[in-house]
Amino acid sequence: MQKIMNSIKARAIELLSDGTVKRVIGWEKGEGKYDWSPALFETAEEMDSFVYGEYAGSNLSKYCLKFDRQEGKTLVILKPCDTLSFNQLLKEHRLNREKFYIIGAGCKGMKNEMGALLKCNACKGKDFEVYDEIIDDEESRKPQNTFDRMIGVSELEKMTAEERYEFWRGELSRCIRCNACRNVCPACTCVKCVFDNPASGVQSKAPVTDFEENMFHIIRAFHVAGRCTDCGECSRVCPQNIPLHLLNRKFIKDMNELYGEYQAGEGEEERTPLTSYTKEDAEPGIVHERGNA
């Protein structure tokens, strides 16, 4: 993707130089081979360290919240799946579209030290939901080989309630409450998070009890239900390698089966399955029965 990177860099420098944008949100290399981190560039000279390629896995949509009310436009580079998150934020009126210049970057799949990212193994396609211009090539437009993203969820559903409890108890017991999953999640946009409220009785860091560590992740999953685009950032940044995406995918799977297929971030419709009501909705008893399965 060297050609795409060079084209994006040249275009970003041009937009910075003529004053169209005040800043650029992109990536730069860290200390390690796989350490490509989100970065802010405010001058053409700073763009020398800009990179884009197979290790630019970060979804930059969440970082846009910081610049939504700042002077001037912000240029942000988004991959096809990232635009789902950005568009969802637009639909929730959390971002002002006029404050951003979006370059859609062609993507051939992202990696880390373990191989292809989870979201790339279940690629949602090469279409951009929102953009000002697209910089890609023929290779990056080719469909990727993917697998059913719900396989992991189906395996969990085969377990008994006791087995699932033990599975999640074991996974969530490793949580150190670093809040990385919440902080990176494009759907977690509350100005004041409930878990940052001292009056809630919840510790801000390492949990004191099993109840607390379970509550944090379950409540967070409920809060993003119907709005999660399944970008996989929560699992990608978790230092304990907890498969948090499985919680979100379980919610997505249930909503799709109960209320019809829905992809958060697609199109212009603002209402989600949990914020709209129709005569075709599943009866409450059916929902309750599934919850007790």
Coordinates of C-alpha atoms in Angstrom, one line a residue:
M1 CA 0.0 0.0 0.0
Q2 CA 3.0 2.2 -0.5
K3 CA 1.4 4.0 -3.4
I4 CA -1.7 4.7 -1.4
M5 CA 0.3 6.1 1.5
N6 CA 2.3 8.4 -0.7
S7 CA -0.8 9.7 -2.4
I8 CA -2.5 10.3 1.0
K9 CA 0.6 12.1 2.4
A10 CA 0.9 14.3 -0.7
R11 CA -2.8 15.2 -0.6
A12 CA -2.7 15.9 3.2
I13 CA 0.3 18.2 2.8
E14 CA -1.6 20.1 0.0
L15 CA -4.7 20.5 2.2
L16 CA -2.6 21.7 5.1
S17 CA -0.6 24.1 3.0
D18 CA -3.6 25.8 1.3
G19 CA -5.5 26.1 4.6
T20 CA -8.3 23.8 3.8
V21 CA -7.6 21.8 7.0
K22 CA -5.8 22.8 10.2
R23 CA -4.7 19.4 11.3
V24 CA -4.5 15.7 10.2
I25 CA -5.4 12.6 12.2
G26 CA -3.4 9.6 10.9
W27 CA -0.7 7.2 12.0
E28 CA 3.0 7.2 12.8
K29 CA 5.4 4.4 13.6
G30 CA 6.3 3.6 17.2
E31 CA 9.2 1.8 18.6
G32 CA 8.2 -1.7 17.4
K33 CA 7.6 -3.0 13.9
Y34 CA 3.9 -3.4 14.6
D35 CA 3.5 -0.3 16.7
W36 CA 1.7 2.1 14.3
S37 CA -0.2 4.5 16.5
P38 CA -2.8 7.3 15.9
A39 CA -1.0 10.6 15.6
L40 CA -1.8 14.3 15.1
F41 CA -0.1 16.3 12.4
E42 CA -0.4 20.1 12.2
T43 CA 2.2 21.1 9.7
A44 CA 3.6 19.8 6.4
E45 CA 6.9 19.1 8.1
E46 CA 5.3 16.9 10.7
M47 CA 3.7 14.8 7.9
D48 CA 7.2 13.3 7.2
S49 CA 6.5 10.8 10.0
F50 CA 3.0 9.9 8.6
V51 CA 2.5 6.2 7.6
Y52 CA -0.2 4.1 6.2
G53 CA -0.1 0.4 5.5
E54 CA -0.9 -3.0 6.8
Y55 CA -0.3 -2.1 10.5
A56 CA -2.6 1.0 10.5
G57 CA -5.3 -1.0 12.1
S58 CA -6.6 1.7 14.5
N59 CA -10.1 3.1 13.9
L60 CA -9.5 6.9 14.0
S61 CA -13.2 7.8 14.4
K62 CA -13.2 8.2 18.1
Y63 CA -10.3 10.7 18.0
C64 CA -12.5 13.1 15.9
L65 CA -14.6 13.9 19.0
K66 CA -11.8 16.0 20.4
F67 CA -11.6 18.2 17.4
D68 CA -15.3 18.6 16.6
R69 CA -15.5 22.1 18.1
Q70 CA -12.0 23.3 17.4
E71 CA -11.3 26.0 14.9
G72 CA -10.9 24.9 11.3
K73 CA -11.4 21.6 9.6
T74 CA -9.7 18.3 10.6
L75 CA -8.6 15.9 8.0
V76 CA -9.1 12.3 9.1
I77 CA -8.1 9.1 7.1
L78 CA -10.7 6.4 7.4
K79 CA -10.7 2.8 6.0
P80 CA -14.0 1.5 4.7
C81 CA -15.0 -0.2 8.0
D82 CA -13.9 2.9 9.9
T83 CA -16.5 5.0 8.1
L84 CA -19.3 2.9 9.7
S85 CA -18.2 4.2 13.1
F86 CA -17.8 7.8 11.8
N87 CA -21.2 7.7 10.2
Q88 CA -22.8 6.3 13.3
L89 CA -21.4 9.2 15.3
L90 CA -22.9 11.5 12.7
K91 CA -26.3 9.9 13.1
E92 CA -26.1 10.3 16.8
H93 CA -25.2 14.0 16.3
R94 CA -21.9 13.6 18.1
L95 CA -19.9 15.0 15.2
N96 CA -20.5 17.9 12.9
R97 CA -19.8 16.7 9.3
E98 CA -18.8 20.2 8.2
K99 CA -15.8 20.1 10.6
F100 CA -14.1 17.2 8.9
Y101 CA -12.5 16.4 5.6
I102 CA -12.5 12.7 5.1
I103 CA -10.1 10.8 2.9
G104 CA -11.3 7.2 2.3
A105 CA -8.2 5.1 2.3
G106 CA -8.1 1.8 0.3
C107 CA -7.5 -1.2 2.5
K108 CA -6.1 -4.7 1.7
G109 CA -6.6 -5.9 5.3
M110 CA -4.8 -5.0 8.5
K111 CA -2.4 -7.0 10.7
N112 CA -0.7 -7.1 14.0
E113 CA 2.0 -9.4 15.4
M114 CA -0.5 -12.3 15.5
G115 CA -1.6 -11.9 11.9
A116 CA -4.8 -10.5 10.4
L117 CA -7.0 -8.5 12.7
L118 CA -10.3 -9.9 13.8
K119 CA -12.3 -7.3 11.9
C120 CA -10.4 -8.1 8.7
N121 CA -11.1 -11.8 9.0
A122 CA -14.7 -10.8 8.9
C123 CA -14.4 -7.8 6.5
K124 CA -17.6 -5.9 5.9
G125 CA -16.7 -4.8 2.4
K126 CA -14.9 -2.1 0.5
D127 CA -17.6 0.6 0.4
F128 CA -17.2 3.9 2.2
E129 CA -20.2 5.3 4.0
V130 CA -18.9 8.8 4.1
Y131 CA -16.0 10.6 2.4
D132 CA -14.8 13.7 0.6
E133 CA -12.4 11.8 -1.6
I134 CA -11.1 8.3 -1.9
I135 CA -7.5 7.3 -2.4
D136 CA -7.2 3.6 -3.3
D137 CA -6.1 1.2 -6.1
E138 CA -7.5 -1.8 -7.9
E139 CA -6.0 -4.3 -5.5
S140 CA -7.5 -2.7 -2.4
R141 CA -11.0 -2.8 -4.0
K142 CA -10.9 -6.6 -4.3
P143 CA -13.1 -8.5 -1.9
Q144 CA -11.3 -10.3 1.0
N145 CA -11.7 -13.9 1.9
T146 CA -13.7 -13.9 5.2
F147 CA -15.3 -16.2 7.6
D148 CA -18.6 -16.1 9.5
R149 CA -18.0 -13.6 12.3
M150 CA -20.6 -15.3 14.5
I151 CA -18.8 -18.6 14.7
G152 CA -17.4 -17.7 18.1
V153 CA -20.8 -16.6 19.4
S154 CA -22.4 -19.9 18.1
E155 CA -19.8 -21.9 20.1
L156 CA -20.7 -20.0 23.2
E157 CA -24.4 -20.6 22.6
K158 CA -23.8 -24.3 22.5
M159 CA -22.5 -24.2 26.1
T160 CA -24.8 -24.6 29.1
A161 CA -25.5 -21.5 31.2
E162 CA -23.1 -22.8 33.8
E163 CA -20.4 -23.3 31.2
R164 CA -20.9 -19.8 29.8
Y165 CA -20.7 -18.4 33.3
E166 CA -17.4 -20.1 33.9
F167 CA -16.0 -19.1 30.5
W168 CA -16.8 -15.4 31.1
R169 CA -15.7 -15.6 34.7
G170 CA -12.3 -16.8 33.6
E171 CA -11.9 -14.3 30.9
L172 CA -13.1 -11.2 32.8
S173 CA -11.1 -12.2 35.9
R174 CA -8.0 -11.0 34.0
C175 CA -9.4 -7.5 33.5
I176 CA -7.2 -4.8 35.1
R177 CA -9.8 -2.0 34.5
C178 CA -7.3 0.0 32.4
N179 CA -10.4 1.3 30.5
A180 CA -8.6 0.9 27.2
C181 CA -11.7 -0.8 25.7
R182 CA -14.0 2.1 26.7
N183 CA -11.6 4.8 25.8
V184 CA -11.0 3.5 22.2
C185 CA -14.6 2.5 21.5
P186 CA -16.3 4.9 19.0
A187 CA -19.7 4.1 20.6
C188 CA -18.6 5.1 24.1
T189 CA -19.0 8.9 23.8
C190 CA -20.6 10.0 27.1
V191 CA -19.1 13.2 28.3
K192 CA -19.2 11.8 31.8
C193 CA -19.0 8.0 32.0
V194 CA -21.0 6.3 34.7
F195 CA -17.8 4.5 35.7
D196 CA -16.0 7.7 36.4
N197 CA -18.6 8.8 38.9
P198 CA -17.2 8.5 42.5
A199 CA -20.7 8.3 43.8
S200 CA -21.4 5.1 41.9
G201 CA -19.4 3.0 44.3
V202 CA -17.4 1.6 41.5
Q203 CA -13.6 1.8 41.6
S204 CA -12.0 3.5 38.7
K205 CA -9.2 1.0 38.2
A206 CA -8.5 -2.6 39.3
P207 CA -11.7 -4.2 40.5
V208 CA -12.2 -5.1 44.1
T209 CA -14.7 -7.9 43.4
D210 CA -15.8 -10.3 40.7
F211 CA -19.2 -8.5 40.6
E212 CA -17.5 -5.2 39.8
E213 CA -15.4 -6.5 36.9
N214 CA -18.4 -8.3 35.4
M215 CA -20.7 -5.3 35.8
F216 CA -18.2 -3.0 34.0
H217 CA -18.2 -5.1 30.8
I218 CA -21.8 -6.1 30.8
I219 CA -23.1 -2.6 31.3
R220 CA -20.7 -1.3 28.7
A221 CA -22.0 -3.9 26.2
F222 CA -25.6 -2.9 27.0
H223 CA -24.7 0.8 26.5
V224 CA -23.4 0.2 23.0
A225 CA -26.0 -2.3 21.9
G226 CA -27.5 -1.3 18.6
R227 CA -24.8 1.3 18.0
C228 CA -21.7 -1.0 18.0
T229 CA -20.4 -1.3 14.4
D230 CA -18.3 -4.4 15.4
C231 CA -15.0 -2.6 14.7
G232 CA -13.2 -4.9 17.1
E233 CA -11.2 -2.1 18.7
C234 CA -12.1 -3.3 22.2
S235 CA -10.4 -6.6 21.8
R236 CA -7.5 -5.2 19.7
V237 CA -6.4 -2.8 22.5
C238 CA -7.0 -5.1 25.5
P239 CA -3.7 -5.8 27.1
Q240 CA -5.1 -9.0 28.7
N241 CA -6.4 -10.4 25.3
I242 CA -9.9 -10.7 26.6
P243 CA -12.3 -11.5 23.7
L244 CA -14.6 -8.6 24.4
H245 CA -15.9 -8.5 20.9
L246 CA -17.8 -11.7 21.6
L247 CA -20.1 -9.8 24.0
N248 CA -20.9 -7.3 21.4
R249 CA -21.3 -9.8 18.6
K250 CA -23.8 -11.8 20.8
F251 CA -25.9 -8.7 21.2
I252 CA -25.7 -8.1 17.4
K253 CA -26.6 -11.7 16.6
D254 CA -29.7 -11.6 18.9
M255 CA -30.9 -8.2 17.6
N256 CA -30.5 -9.4 14.0
E257 CA -32.5 -12.5 14.7
L258 CA -35.2 -10.7 16.8
Y259 CA -35.6 -7.5 14.8
G260 CA -34.1 -8.2 11.4
E261 CA -30.6 -7.7 9.9
Y262 CA -29.0 -4.4 10.9
Q263 CA -25.5 -2.9 10.5
A264 CA -24.8 0.0 12.7
G265 CA -23.3 2.9 10.8
E266 CA -24.9 2.0 7.4
G267 CA -27.1 4.5 5.6
E268 CA -28.8 7.6 7.0
E269 CA -31.5 6.0 9.2
E270 CA -30.9 7.3 12.8
R271 CA -33.0 4.8 14.7
T272 CA -31.5 1.5 15.8
P273 CA -33.4 -1.8 16.5
L274 CA -33.5 -0.8 20.2
T275 CA -34.7 2.7 19.6
S276 CA -37.5 2.0 17.1
Y277 CA -40.7 0.1 17.6
T278 CA -42.8 -1.8 15.0
K279 CA -45.7 -4.3 15.0
E280 CA -43.2 -6.9 13.7
D281 CA -41.0 -6.7 16.8
A282 CA -40.5 -9.9 18.8
E283 CA -42.9 -10.3 21.7
P284 CA -41.4 -9.6 25.1
G285 CA -41.9 -13.2 26.2
I286 CA -39.8 -14.4 23.3
V287 CA -37.0 -12.0 24.3
H288 CA -37.3 -13.1 27.9
E289 CA -37.1 -16.8 27.0
R290 CA -34.0 -16.3 24.9
G291 CA -32.4 -14.4 27.8
N292 CA -32.9 -17.4 30.1
A293 CA -31.5 -19.9 27.6

